[in-house]
Short mmCIF file of C-alpha atoms in Angstrom, two decimals:
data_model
loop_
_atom_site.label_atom_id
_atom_site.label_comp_id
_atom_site.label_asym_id
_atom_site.label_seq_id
_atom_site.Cartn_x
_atom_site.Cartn_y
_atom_site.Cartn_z
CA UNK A 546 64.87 -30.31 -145.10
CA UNK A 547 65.23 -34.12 -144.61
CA UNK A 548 63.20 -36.75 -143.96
CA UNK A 549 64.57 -38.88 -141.45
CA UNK A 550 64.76 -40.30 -137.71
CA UNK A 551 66.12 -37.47 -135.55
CA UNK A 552 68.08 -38.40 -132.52
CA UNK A 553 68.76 -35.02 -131.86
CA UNK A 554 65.12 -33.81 -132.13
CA UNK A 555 64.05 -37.13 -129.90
CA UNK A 556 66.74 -35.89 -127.06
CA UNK A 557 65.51 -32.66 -127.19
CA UNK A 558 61.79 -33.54 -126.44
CA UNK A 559 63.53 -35.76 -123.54
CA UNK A 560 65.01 -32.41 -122.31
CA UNK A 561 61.47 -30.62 -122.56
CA UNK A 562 58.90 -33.52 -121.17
CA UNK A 563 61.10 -35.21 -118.12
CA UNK A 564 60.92 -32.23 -115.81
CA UNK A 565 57.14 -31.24 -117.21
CA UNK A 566 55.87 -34.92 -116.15
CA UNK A 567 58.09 -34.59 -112.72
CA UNK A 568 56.24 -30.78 -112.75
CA UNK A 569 52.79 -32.86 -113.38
CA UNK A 570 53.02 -35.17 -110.52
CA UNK A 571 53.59 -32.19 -108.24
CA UNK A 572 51.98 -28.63 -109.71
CA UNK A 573 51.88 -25.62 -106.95
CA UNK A 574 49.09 -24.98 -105.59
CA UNK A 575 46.58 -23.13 -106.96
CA UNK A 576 47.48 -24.35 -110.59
CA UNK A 577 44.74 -25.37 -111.60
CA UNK A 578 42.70 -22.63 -110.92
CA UNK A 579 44.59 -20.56 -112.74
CA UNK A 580 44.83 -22.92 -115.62
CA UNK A 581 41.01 -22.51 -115.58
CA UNK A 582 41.54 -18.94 -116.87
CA UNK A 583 43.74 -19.32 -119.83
CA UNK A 584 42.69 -18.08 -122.97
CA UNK A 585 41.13 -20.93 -125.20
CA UNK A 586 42.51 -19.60 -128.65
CA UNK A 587 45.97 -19.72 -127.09
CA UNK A 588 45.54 -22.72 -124.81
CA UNK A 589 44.41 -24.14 -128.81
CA UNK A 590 47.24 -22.58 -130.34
CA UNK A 591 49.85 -24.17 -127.76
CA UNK A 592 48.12 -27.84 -128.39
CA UNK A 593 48.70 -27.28 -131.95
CA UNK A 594 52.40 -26.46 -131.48
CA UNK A 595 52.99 -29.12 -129.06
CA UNK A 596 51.44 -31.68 -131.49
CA UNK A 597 53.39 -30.30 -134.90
CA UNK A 598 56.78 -29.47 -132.79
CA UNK A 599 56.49 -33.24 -131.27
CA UNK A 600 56.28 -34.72 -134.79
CA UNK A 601 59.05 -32.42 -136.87
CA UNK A 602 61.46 -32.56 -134.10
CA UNK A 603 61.20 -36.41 -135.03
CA UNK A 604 60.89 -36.42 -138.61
CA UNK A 605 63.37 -33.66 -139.95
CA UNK A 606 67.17 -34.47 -139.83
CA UNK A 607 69.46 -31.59 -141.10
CA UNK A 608 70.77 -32.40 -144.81
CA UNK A 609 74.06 -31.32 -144.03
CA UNK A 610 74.30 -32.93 -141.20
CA UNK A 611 76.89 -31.96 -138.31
CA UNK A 612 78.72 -29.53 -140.63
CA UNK A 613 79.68 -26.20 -139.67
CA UNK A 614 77.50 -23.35 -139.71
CA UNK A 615 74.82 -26.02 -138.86
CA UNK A 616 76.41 -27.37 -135.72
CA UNK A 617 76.46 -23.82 -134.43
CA UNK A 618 72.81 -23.99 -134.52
CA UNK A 619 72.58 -27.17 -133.41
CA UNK A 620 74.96 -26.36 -130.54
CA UNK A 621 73.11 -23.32 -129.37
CA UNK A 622 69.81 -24.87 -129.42
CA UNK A 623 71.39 -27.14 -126.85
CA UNK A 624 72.59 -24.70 -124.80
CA UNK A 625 69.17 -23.01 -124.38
CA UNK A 626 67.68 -26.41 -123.83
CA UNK A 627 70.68 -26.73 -120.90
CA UNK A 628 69.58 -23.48 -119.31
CA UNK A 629 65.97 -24.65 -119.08
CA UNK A 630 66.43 -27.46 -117.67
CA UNK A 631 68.65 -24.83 -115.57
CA UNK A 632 65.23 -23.27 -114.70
CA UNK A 633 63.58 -25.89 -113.57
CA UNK A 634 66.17 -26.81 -111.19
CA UNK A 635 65.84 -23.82 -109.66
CA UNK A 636 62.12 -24.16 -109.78
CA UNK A 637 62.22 -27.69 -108.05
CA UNK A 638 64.62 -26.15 -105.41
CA UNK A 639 62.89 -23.55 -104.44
CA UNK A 640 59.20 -23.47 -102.26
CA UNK A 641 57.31 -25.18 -105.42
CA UNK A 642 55.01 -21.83 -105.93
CA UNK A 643 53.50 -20.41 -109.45
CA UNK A 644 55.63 -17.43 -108.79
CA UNK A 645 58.57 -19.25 -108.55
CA UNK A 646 57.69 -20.69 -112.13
CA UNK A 647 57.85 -17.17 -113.24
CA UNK A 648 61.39 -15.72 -112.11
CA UNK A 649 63.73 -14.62 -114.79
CA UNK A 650 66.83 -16.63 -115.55
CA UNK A 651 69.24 -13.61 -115.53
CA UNK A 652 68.12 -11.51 -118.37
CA UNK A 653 65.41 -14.20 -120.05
CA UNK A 654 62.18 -13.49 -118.71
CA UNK A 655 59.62 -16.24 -118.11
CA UNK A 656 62.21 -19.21 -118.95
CA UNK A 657 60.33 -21.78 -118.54
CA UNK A 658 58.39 -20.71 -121.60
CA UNK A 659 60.56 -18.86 -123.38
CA UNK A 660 63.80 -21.24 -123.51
CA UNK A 661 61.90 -24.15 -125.02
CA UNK A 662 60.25 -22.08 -128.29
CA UNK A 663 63.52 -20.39 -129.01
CA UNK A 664 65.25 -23.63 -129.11
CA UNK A 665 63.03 -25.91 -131.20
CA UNK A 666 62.95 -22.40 -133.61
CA UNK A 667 67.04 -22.75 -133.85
CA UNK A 668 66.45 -26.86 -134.29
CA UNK A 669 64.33 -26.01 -137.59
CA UNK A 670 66.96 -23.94 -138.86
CA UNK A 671 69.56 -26.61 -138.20
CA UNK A 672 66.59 -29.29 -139.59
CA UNK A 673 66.21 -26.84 -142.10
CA UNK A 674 62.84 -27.33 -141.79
CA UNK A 675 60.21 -24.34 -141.84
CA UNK A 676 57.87 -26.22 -140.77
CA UNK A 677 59.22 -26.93 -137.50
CA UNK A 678 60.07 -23.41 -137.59
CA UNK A 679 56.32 -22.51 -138.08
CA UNK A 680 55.57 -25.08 -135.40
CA UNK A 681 57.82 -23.54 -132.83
CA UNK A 682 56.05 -19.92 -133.44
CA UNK A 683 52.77 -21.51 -132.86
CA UNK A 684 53.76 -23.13 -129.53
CA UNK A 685 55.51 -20.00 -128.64
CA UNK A 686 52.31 -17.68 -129.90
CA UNK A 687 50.44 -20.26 -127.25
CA UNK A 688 52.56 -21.09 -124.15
CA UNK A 689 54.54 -17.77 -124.01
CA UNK A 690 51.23 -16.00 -124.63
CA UNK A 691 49.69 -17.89 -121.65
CA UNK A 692 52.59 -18.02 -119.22
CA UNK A 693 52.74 -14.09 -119.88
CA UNK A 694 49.24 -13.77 -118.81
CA UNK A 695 49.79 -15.90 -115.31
CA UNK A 696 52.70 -13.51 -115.38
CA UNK A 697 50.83 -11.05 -114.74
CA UNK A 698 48.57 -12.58 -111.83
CA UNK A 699 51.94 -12.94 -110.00
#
């Protein structure tokens, strides 16, 4: 673990927050009502992880740099970040309703939710960083745990 401007970590979070604002300006509706219902401990839990995966994504650089094994990580991080973005293609394609946010990308159930937290986990072990490791299992403990529960309302 490095201290250090990330690029990578900075493209990343441009990968994750330019289709959520585009998602913001235009939610399905009936959104917000369920929004209403989340659980507070893991609507808290997902603002923590937003906050601490935001930060480490910027402030951890990987000490070895683009070196193999630790481009592999690097590499497939990216890929998962291509397939959500993927995801929300689809999404934006398709009628704009919750359950469309929902649909499994092939064999990876609630993408949307799912992609992001598995990639920022694989860009802490390229940072080498645990704690953007521990930050990603936060946000994932939150948003998966709350996308699973509109999950089931759909």
């Amino acid at each position: 673990m490095q201290f250090g401007f990330s690029a990578v970590g900075l493209v990343m979070l441009a990968m994750l927050f330019v289709p959520n604002i585009i998602w913001g300006r235009r939610q399905p509706l009936g959104y917000s009502e369920v929004a209403e219902r989340e659980n507070l401990v893991l609507r808290i839990l997902e603002r923590i992880g937003q906050v601490a995966v935001t930060a480490s994504a910027l402030v951890f650089v990987c000490p070895e740099g683009y070196a193999m094994p630790w481009l592999l990580w690097l590499a497939s991080a990216f890929a998962l970040m291509l397939f959500y973005e993927a995801a929300w293609v689809r999404y934006f394609r398709s009628d704009g309703e919750i359950r469309d946010m929902y649909r499994p990308l092939g064999f990876i159930p609630a993408p949307l939710a799912t992609l992001p937290v598995a990639a920022f986990v694989l860009l802490g072990i390229w940072q080498q960083s645990p704690i953007t490791i521990a930050a990603a299992i936060v946000l994932g403990v939150g948003h998966i745990g709350i996308h699973l529960g509109h999950l089931r309302r759909f």
